[in-house]
Amino acid sequence: MTAGCRAAGRVSFPVQSEVFPYRYVSVESPVVLDEPTDPEEHRARSVRYLGEEIGRRYADAVKPTLPRFVTLAIRPRALAHLRRGQEHVTSRHPPRAADLTDTAGVC
């Protein structure tokens, strides 16, 4: 995590789909966990999101740089999203736990 994010104690990031129907969500949240990335957790997440073969190859390729990675856990309080042709919609209510199956990420 950058020094600025660490000092602020917050992170924000967008996630978008460039395939129709276009979707976009922006997440901003306080950081509730900031720790070195565990190699086995990193491999498991890589496989989860990239599939078995590509996930393993990716995890192996970045393993030498893993000491510079940190894992963040966040607790979003608001989500802003955009759906086809709609204006931004912001939810100020905490997302349901069922919607947040994996709120930890690697920087």
Backbone as CSV, one residue per row, in Angstrom:
resi,resn,N_x,N_y,N_z,CA_x,CA_y,CA_z,C_x,C_y,C_z
1,MET,0.862,-1.162,0.000,0.000,0.000,0.000,0.903,1.217,0.000
2,THR,0.507,2.231,-0.737,1.329,3.430,-0.793,1.315,4.150,0.539
3,ALA,2.331,4.963,0.755,2.422,5.715,2.009,1.210,6.613,2.187
4,GLY,0.711,7.196,1.091,-0.459,8.078,1.172,-1.699,7.353,1.652
5,CYS,-1.939,6.160,1.125,-3.096,5.373,1.562,-2.933,4.944,3.010
6,ARG,-1.726,4.564,3.364,-1.474,4.138,4.740,-1.722,5.302,5.700
7,ALA,-1.246,6.493,5.340,-1.447,7.670,6.194,-2.923,8.021,6.297
8,ALA,-3.654,7.895,5.186,-5.082,8.223,5.181,-5.913,7.130,5.836
9,GLY,-5.411,5.899,5.817,-6.171,4.789,6.376,-7.354,4.396,5.507
10,ARG,-7.342,4.817,4.240,-8.445,4.567,3.319,-7.893,4.150,1.958
11,VAL,-8.708,3.444,1.211,-8.390,3.111,-0.171,-9.638,3.314,-1.018
12,SER,-9.424,3.521,-2.296,-10.536,3.535,-3.246,-10.045,2.917,-4.542
13,PHE,-10.958,2.253,-5.235,-10.598,1.639,-6.511,-11.859,1.388,-7.331
14,PRO,-11.713,1.435,-8.656,-12.835,1.115,-9.540,-12.725,-0.317,-10.054
15,VAL,-13.853,-0.873,-10.403,-13.916,-2.162,-11.083,-14.911,-1.982,-12.216
16,GLN,-14.514,-2.385,-13.420,-15.426,-2.189,-14.542,-15.403,-3.373,-15.485
17,SER,-16.481,-3.514,-16.220,-16.579,-4.501,-17.282,-16.626,-3.743,-18.595
18,GLU,-15.730,-4.084,-19.509,-15.695,-3.407,-20.800,-16.449,-4.200,-21.859
19,VAL,-17.222,-5.171,-21.410,-18.041,-5.979,-22.295,-19.499,-5.618,-22.029
20,PHE,-20.285,-5.459,-23.102,-21.694,-5.115,-22.949,-22.420,-6.244,-22.245
21,PRO,-23.302,-5.992,-21.301,-23.686,-4.667,-20.812,-22.604,-4.105,-19.892
22,TYR,-22.218,-2.868,-20.117,-21.153,-2.232,-19.357,-21.589,-2.039,-17.914
23,ARG,-20.673,-2.309,-17.013,-20.944,-2.119,-15.586,-19.726,-1.504,-14.934
24,TYR,-19.953,-0.760,-13.863,-18.875,-0.053,-13.189,-19.246,0.073,-11.724
25,VAL,-18.284,-0.145,-10.865,-18.497,0.094,-9.444,-17.239,0.754,-8.898
26,SER,-17.433,1.695,-8.012,-16.323,2.371,-7.348,-16.449,2.091,-5.859
27,VAL,-15.373,1.637,-5.264,-15.383,1.283,-3.846,-14.423,2.199,-3.105
28,GLU,-14.881,2.754,-2.006,-14.022,3.530,-1.113,-14.275,3.008,0.288
29,SER,-13.195,2.791,1.027,-13.369,2.163,2.328,-12.194,2.435,3.249
30,PRO,-12.471,2.440,4.552,-11.356,2.422,5.495,-10.672,1.052,5.417
31,VAL,-9.399,1.023,5.705,-8.646,-0.230,5.741,-8.736,-0.778,7.157
32,VAL,-9.169,-2.036,7.286,-9.279,-2.637,8.611,-8.178,-3.661,8.868
33,LEU,-7.411,-3.985,7.824,-6.301,-4.919,7.969,-5.261,-4.568,6.920
34,ASP,-4.025,-4.512,7.313,-2.917,-4.196,6.408,-1.747,-5.052,6.871
35,GLU,-1.488,-6.136,6.136,-0.417,-7.038,6.558,0.298,-7.615,5.345
36,PRO,1.498,-8.158,5.539,2.206,-8.784,4.421,1.354,-9.898,3.805
37,THR,1.488,-10.070,2.517,0.703,-11.077,1.803,1.261,-12.472,2.046
38,ASP,0.395,-13.374,2.473,0.755,-14.769,2.676,0.828,-15.459,1.307
39,PRO,1.944,-16.120,0.985,2.093,-16.742,-0.337,0.991,-17.752,-0.681
40,GLU,0.553,-18.542,0.290,-0.491,-19.539,0.008,-1.841,-18.876,-0.237
41,GLU,-2.157,-17.815,0.516,-3.402,-17.083,0.267,-3.354,-16.415,-1.103
42,HIS,-2.184,-15.882,-1.461,-2.036,-15.250,-2.772,-2.262,-16.264,-3.889
43,ARG,-1.691,-17.451,-3.748,-1.882,-18.505,-4.751,-3.361,-18.882,-4.842
44,ALA,-4.016,-19.045,-3.696,-5.435,-19.423,-3.700,-6.290,-18.361,-4.391
45,ARG,-6.014,-17.093,-4.127,-6.779,-16.021,-4.790,-6.481,-15.983,-6.285
46,SER,-5.238,-16.198,-6.646,-4.866,-16.205,-8.065,-5.628,-17.294,-8.810
47,VAL,-5.688,-18.477,-8.231,-6.412,-19.588,-8.843,-7.909,-19.289,-8.873
48,ARG,-8.424,-18.703,-7.815,-9.856,-18.390,-7.757,-10.268,-17.461,-8.894
49,TYR,-9.485,-16.421,-9.137,-9.878,-15.411,-10.114,-9.353,-15.663,-11.519
50,LEU,-8.289,-16.427,-11.665,-7.698,-16.631,-12.989,-7.836,-18.060,-13.503
51,GLY,-8.357,-18.948,-12.667,-8.437,-20.353,-13.055,-7.176,-21.084,-12.619
52,GLU,-7.260,-22.405,-12.613,-6.179,-23.229,-12.065,-4.840,-23.002,-12.767
53,GLU,-4.795,-23.174,-14.067,-3.509,-23.112,-14.772,-2.912,-21.703,-14.779
54,ILE,-3.683,-20.721,-15.208,-3.163,-19.348,-15.279,-2.897,-18.810,-13.879
55,GLY,-3.750,-19.141,-12.917,-3.555,-18.690,-11.544,-2.253,-19.193,-10.946
56,ARG,-1.949,-20.468,-11.176,-0.687,-21.023,-10.670,0.513,-20.365,-11.341
57,ARG,0.427,-20.182,-12.666,1.541,-19.545,-13.380,1.744,-18.108,-12.910
58,TYR,0.643,-17.380,-12.703,0.749,-16.000,-12.226,1.377,-15.966,-10.833
59,ALA,0.883,-16.808,-9.925,1.414,-16.833,-8.556,2.906,-17.165,-8.558
60,ASP,3.313,-18.108,-9.390,4.736,-18.455,-9.482,5.557,-17.296,-10.040
61,ALA,5.008,-16.593,-11.031,5.744,-15.495,-11.670,5.975,-14.318,-10.726
62,VAL,5.001,-14.020,-9.859,5.147,-12.856,-8.972,5.722,-13.218,-7.608
63,LYS,5.938,-14.499,-7.359,6.441,-14.932,-6.048,7.689,-14.180,-5.599
64,PRO,8.671,-13.910,-6.480,9.858,-13.168,-6.028,9.544,-11.745,-5.543
65,THR,8.459,-11.157,-6.021,8.112,-9.782,-5.614,7.106,-9.757,-4.468
66,LEU,6.625,-10.916,-4.043,5.591,-10.985,-3.008,5.957,-10.271,-1.707
67,PRO,7.225,-10.228,-1.289,7.538,-9.486,-0.063,7.164,-7.997,-0.131
68,ARG,6.977,-7.456,-1.340,6.573,-6.051,-1.468,5.056,-5.893,-1.485
69,PHE,4.301,-6.990,-1.533,2.843,-6.942,-1.570,2.292,-6.813,-0.150
70,VAL,1.122,-6.216,-0.037,0.378,-6.235,1.218,-1.047,-6.682,0.917
71,THR,-1.661,-7.322,1.878,-3.058,-7.719,1.763,-3.884,-6.748,2.585
72,LEU,-4.930,-6.240,1.962,-5.814,-5.294,2.630,-7.172,-5.937,2.840
73,ALA,-7.754,-5.713,3.984,-9.152,-6.060,4.212,-9.880,-4.737,4.387
74,ILE,-11.012,-4.634,3.732,-11.758,-3.381,3.784,-13.171,-3.647,4.270
75,ARG,-13.822,-2.614,4.732,-15.210,-2.686,5.160,-15.953,-1.529,4.494
76,PRO,-16.386,-1.708,3.233,-17.036,-0.607,2.518,-18.303,-0.140,3.216
77,ARG,-18.502,1.162,3.200,-19.715,1.750,3.776,-20.638,2.282,2.697
78,ALA,-20.109,2.469,1.497,-20.918,2.960,0.380,-20.347,2.416,-0.916
79,LEU,-21.228,2.112,-1.847,-20.824,1.661,-3.166,-21.491,2.557,-4.197
80,ALA,-20.737,2.993,-5.176,-21.303,3.761,-6.286,-21.172,2.905,-7.528
81,HIS,-22.272,2.735,-8.240,-22.197,1.901,-9.432,-22.953,2.548,-10.581
82,LEU,-22.607,2.130,-11.778,-23.214,2.659,-12.989,-23.683,1.489,-13.826
83,ARG,-24.930,1.541,-14.232,-25.466,0.514,-15.121,-25.782,1.150,-16.459
84,ARG,-25.974,0.351,-17.455,-26.228,0.825,-18.816,-27.054,2.096,-18.853
85,GLY,-26.426,3.188,-19.242,-27.134,4.433,-19.480,-27.738,5.102,-18.265
86,GLN,-27.502,4.610,-17.085,-28.063,5.220,-15.885,-27.056,6.163,-15.255
87,GLU,-27.554,7.050,-14.446,-26.675,7.915,-13.668,-26.045,7.086,-12.553
88,HIS,-25.016,7.630,-11.940,-24.395,6.948,-10.803,-25.421,6.765,-9.691
89,VAL,-25.405,5.621,-9.103,-26.269,5.308,-7.980,-25.353,5.004,-6.806
90,THR,-25.572,5.655,-5.692,-24.734,5.421,-4.522,-25.571,4.828,-3.409
91,SER,-25.082,3.754,-2.847,-25.722,3.131,-1.704,-24.914,3.501,-0.473
92,ARG,-25.525,4.165,0.468,-24.823,4.556,1.686,-24.960,3.510,2.785
93,HIS,-25.744,2.507,2.536,-25.921,1.462,3.539,-24.816,0.432,3.392
94,PRO,-24.381,-0.146,4.489,-23.350,-1.181,4.374,-23.864,-2.324,3.507
95,PRO,-23.033,-2.856,2.635,-23.446,-4.013,1.836,-23.726,-5.200,2.749
96,ARG,-24.599,-6.081,2.292,-24.883,-7.294,3.056,-23.654,-8.191,3.051
97,ALA,-23.450,-8.910,4.124,-22.287,-9.798,4.220,-22.275,-10.801,3.072
98,ALA,-23.450,-11.258,2.644,-23.522,-12.231,1.553,-22.998,-11.658,0.244
99,ASP,-23.027,-10.332,0.087,-22.535,-9.698,-1.135,-21.033,-9.471,-1.102
100,LEU,-20.406,-9.662,0.039,-18.978,-9.392,0.194,-18.237,-10.686,0.480
101,THR,-18.208,-11.570,-0.503,-17.608,-12.878,-0.265,-16.099,-12.820,-0.130
102,ASP,-15.476,-11.787,-0.701,-14.016,-11.680,-0.614,-13.647,-10.208,-0.611
103,THR,-13.525,-9.624,0.572,-13.220,-8.202,0.641,-11.751,-7.944,0.905
104,ALA,-10.953,-8.984,0.888,-9.512,-8.777,1.036,-8.894,-8.748,-0.349
105,GLY,-7.962,-7.862,-0.546,-7.302,-7.757,-1.838,-5.817,-7.584,-1.651
106,VAL,-5.105,-7.731,-2.712,-3.655,-7.610,-2.667,-3.246,-6.402,-3.475
107,CYS,-2.368,-5.586,-2.918,-1.818,-4.437,-3.636,-0.407,-4.749,-4.050
